[in-house]
PDB file of C-alpha atoms in Angstrom:
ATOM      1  CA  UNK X   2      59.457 -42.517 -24.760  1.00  0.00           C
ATOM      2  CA  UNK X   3      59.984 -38.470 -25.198  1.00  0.00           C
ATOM      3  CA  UNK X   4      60.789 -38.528 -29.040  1.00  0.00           C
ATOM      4  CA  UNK X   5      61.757 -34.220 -29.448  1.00  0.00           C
ATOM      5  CA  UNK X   6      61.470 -31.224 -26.712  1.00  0.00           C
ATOM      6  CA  UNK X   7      60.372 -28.084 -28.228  1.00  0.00           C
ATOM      7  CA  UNK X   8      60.475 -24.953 -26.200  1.00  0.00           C
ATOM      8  CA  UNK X   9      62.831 -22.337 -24.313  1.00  0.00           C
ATOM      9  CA  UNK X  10      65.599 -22.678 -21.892  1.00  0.00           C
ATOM     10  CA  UNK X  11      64.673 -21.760 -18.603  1.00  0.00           C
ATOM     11  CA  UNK X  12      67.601 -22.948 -16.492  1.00  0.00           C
ATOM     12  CA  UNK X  13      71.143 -23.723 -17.298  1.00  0.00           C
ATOM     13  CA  UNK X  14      73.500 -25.634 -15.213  1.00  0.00           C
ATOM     14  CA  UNK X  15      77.082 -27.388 -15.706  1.00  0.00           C
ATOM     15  CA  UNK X  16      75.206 -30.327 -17.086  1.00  0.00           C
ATOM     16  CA  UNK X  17      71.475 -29.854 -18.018  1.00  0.00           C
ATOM     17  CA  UNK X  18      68.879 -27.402 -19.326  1.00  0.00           C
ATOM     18  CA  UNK X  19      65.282 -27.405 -18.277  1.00  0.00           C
ATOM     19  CA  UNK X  20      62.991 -26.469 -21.383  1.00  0.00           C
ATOM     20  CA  UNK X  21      59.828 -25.364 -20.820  1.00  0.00           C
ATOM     21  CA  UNK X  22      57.497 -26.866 -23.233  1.00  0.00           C
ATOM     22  CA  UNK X  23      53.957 -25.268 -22.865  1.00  0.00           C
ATOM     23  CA  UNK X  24      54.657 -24.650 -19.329  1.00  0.00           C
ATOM     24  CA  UNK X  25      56.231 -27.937 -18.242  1.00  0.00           C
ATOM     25  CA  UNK X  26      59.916 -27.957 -17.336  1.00  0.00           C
ATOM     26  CA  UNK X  27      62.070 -31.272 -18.453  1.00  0.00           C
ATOM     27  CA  UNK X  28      65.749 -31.012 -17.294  1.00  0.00           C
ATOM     28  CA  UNK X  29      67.426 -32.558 -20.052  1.00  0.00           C
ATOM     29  CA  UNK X  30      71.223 -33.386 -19.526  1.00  0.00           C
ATOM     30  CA  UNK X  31      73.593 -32.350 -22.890  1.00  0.00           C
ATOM     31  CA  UNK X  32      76.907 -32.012 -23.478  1.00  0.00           C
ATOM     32  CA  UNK X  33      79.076 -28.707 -22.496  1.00  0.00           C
ATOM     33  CA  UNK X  34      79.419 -27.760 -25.596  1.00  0.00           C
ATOM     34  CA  UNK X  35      75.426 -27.418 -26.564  1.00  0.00           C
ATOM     35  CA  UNK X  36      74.256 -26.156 -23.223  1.00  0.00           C
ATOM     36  CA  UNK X  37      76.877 -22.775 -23.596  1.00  0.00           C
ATOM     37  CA  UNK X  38      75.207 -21.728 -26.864  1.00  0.00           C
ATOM     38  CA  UNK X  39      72.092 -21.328 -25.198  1.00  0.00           C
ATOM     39  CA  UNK X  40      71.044 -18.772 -22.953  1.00  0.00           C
ATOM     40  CA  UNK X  41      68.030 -18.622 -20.913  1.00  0.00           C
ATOM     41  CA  UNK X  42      64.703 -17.782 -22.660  1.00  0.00           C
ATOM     42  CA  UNK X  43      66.708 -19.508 -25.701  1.00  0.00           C
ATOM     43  CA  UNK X  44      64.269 -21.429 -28.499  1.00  0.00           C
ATOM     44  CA  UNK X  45      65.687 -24.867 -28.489  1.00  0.00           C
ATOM     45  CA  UNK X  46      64.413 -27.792 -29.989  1.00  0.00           C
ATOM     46  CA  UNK X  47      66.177 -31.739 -29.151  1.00  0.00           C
ATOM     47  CA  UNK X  48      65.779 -35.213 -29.930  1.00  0.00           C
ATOM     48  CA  UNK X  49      65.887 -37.091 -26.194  1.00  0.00           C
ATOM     49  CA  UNK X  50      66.960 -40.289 -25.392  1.00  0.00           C
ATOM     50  CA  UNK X  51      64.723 -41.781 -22.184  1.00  0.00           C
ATOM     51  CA  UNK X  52      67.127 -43.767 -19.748  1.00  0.00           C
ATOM     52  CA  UNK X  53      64.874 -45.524 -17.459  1.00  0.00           C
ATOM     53  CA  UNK X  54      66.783 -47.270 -14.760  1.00  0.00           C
ATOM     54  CA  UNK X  55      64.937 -48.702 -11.067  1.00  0.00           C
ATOM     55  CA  UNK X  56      66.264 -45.472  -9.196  1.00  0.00           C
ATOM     56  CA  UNK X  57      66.068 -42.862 -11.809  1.00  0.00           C
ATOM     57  CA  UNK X  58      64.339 -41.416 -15.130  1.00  0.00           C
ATOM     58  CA  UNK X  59      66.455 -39.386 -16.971  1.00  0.00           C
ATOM     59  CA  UNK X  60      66.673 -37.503 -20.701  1.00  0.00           C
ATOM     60  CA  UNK X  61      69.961 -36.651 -22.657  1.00  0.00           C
ATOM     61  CA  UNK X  62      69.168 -34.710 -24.999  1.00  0.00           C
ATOM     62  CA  UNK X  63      71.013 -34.304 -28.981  1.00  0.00           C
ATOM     63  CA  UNK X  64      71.044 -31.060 -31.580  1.00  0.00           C
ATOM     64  CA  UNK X  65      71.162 -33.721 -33.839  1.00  0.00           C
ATOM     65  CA  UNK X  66      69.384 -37.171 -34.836  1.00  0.00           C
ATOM     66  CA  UNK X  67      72.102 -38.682 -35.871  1.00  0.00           C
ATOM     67  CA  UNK X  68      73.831 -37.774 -32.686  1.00  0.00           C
ATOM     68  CA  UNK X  69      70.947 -40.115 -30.775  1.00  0.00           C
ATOM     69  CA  UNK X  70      71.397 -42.668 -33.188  1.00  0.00           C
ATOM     70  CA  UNK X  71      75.055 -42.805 -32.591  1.00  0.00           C
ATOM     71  CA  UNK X  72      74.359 -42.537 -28.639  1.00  0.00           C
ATOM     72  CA  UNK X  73      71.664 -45.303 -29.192  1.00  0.00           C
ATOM     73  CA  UNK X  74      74.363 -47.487 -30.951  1.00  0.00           C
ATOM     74  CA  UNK X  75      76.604 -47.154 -28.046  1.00  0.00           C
ATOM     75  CA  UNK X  76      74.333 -48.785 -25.811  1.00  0.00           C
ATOM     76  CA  UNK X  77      73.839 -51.144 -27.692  1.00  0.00           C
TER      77      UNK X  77
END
């Protein structure tokens, strides 16, 4: 599991941002509202939640830890 991202924004779309840490690009999908107050080249740092389903590996990504815990809790 992908605890944090640390890095800059590279790409922005409706629904993800792909942050290059140390040269590796993860597309991380976040909510509206967080991906317009970044802009590309952005510092960003997230705590990621790893959904790992037969078909698909995916991170959503929180500005906040207690965001992912409250995520996490949904799931549950």
């Amino acid at each position: 599991m992908i605890g944090f991202l640390e890095g800059k924004v590279e790409v922005a779309d409706a629904h993800s941002l792909i942050i290059n840490v140390s040269g590796v690009g993860y597309k991380v999908f976040l909510p509206l509202n967080v991906i317009t107050k970044f802009s590309k080249s952005s510092p960003i740092k997230v705590f990621t939640y790893t959904y790992v389903r037969e078909d698909a590996l995916e991170l959503f990504g929180f500005l906040e830890q207690l965001d992912l815990k409250l995520f996490e809790l949904l799931l549950s």
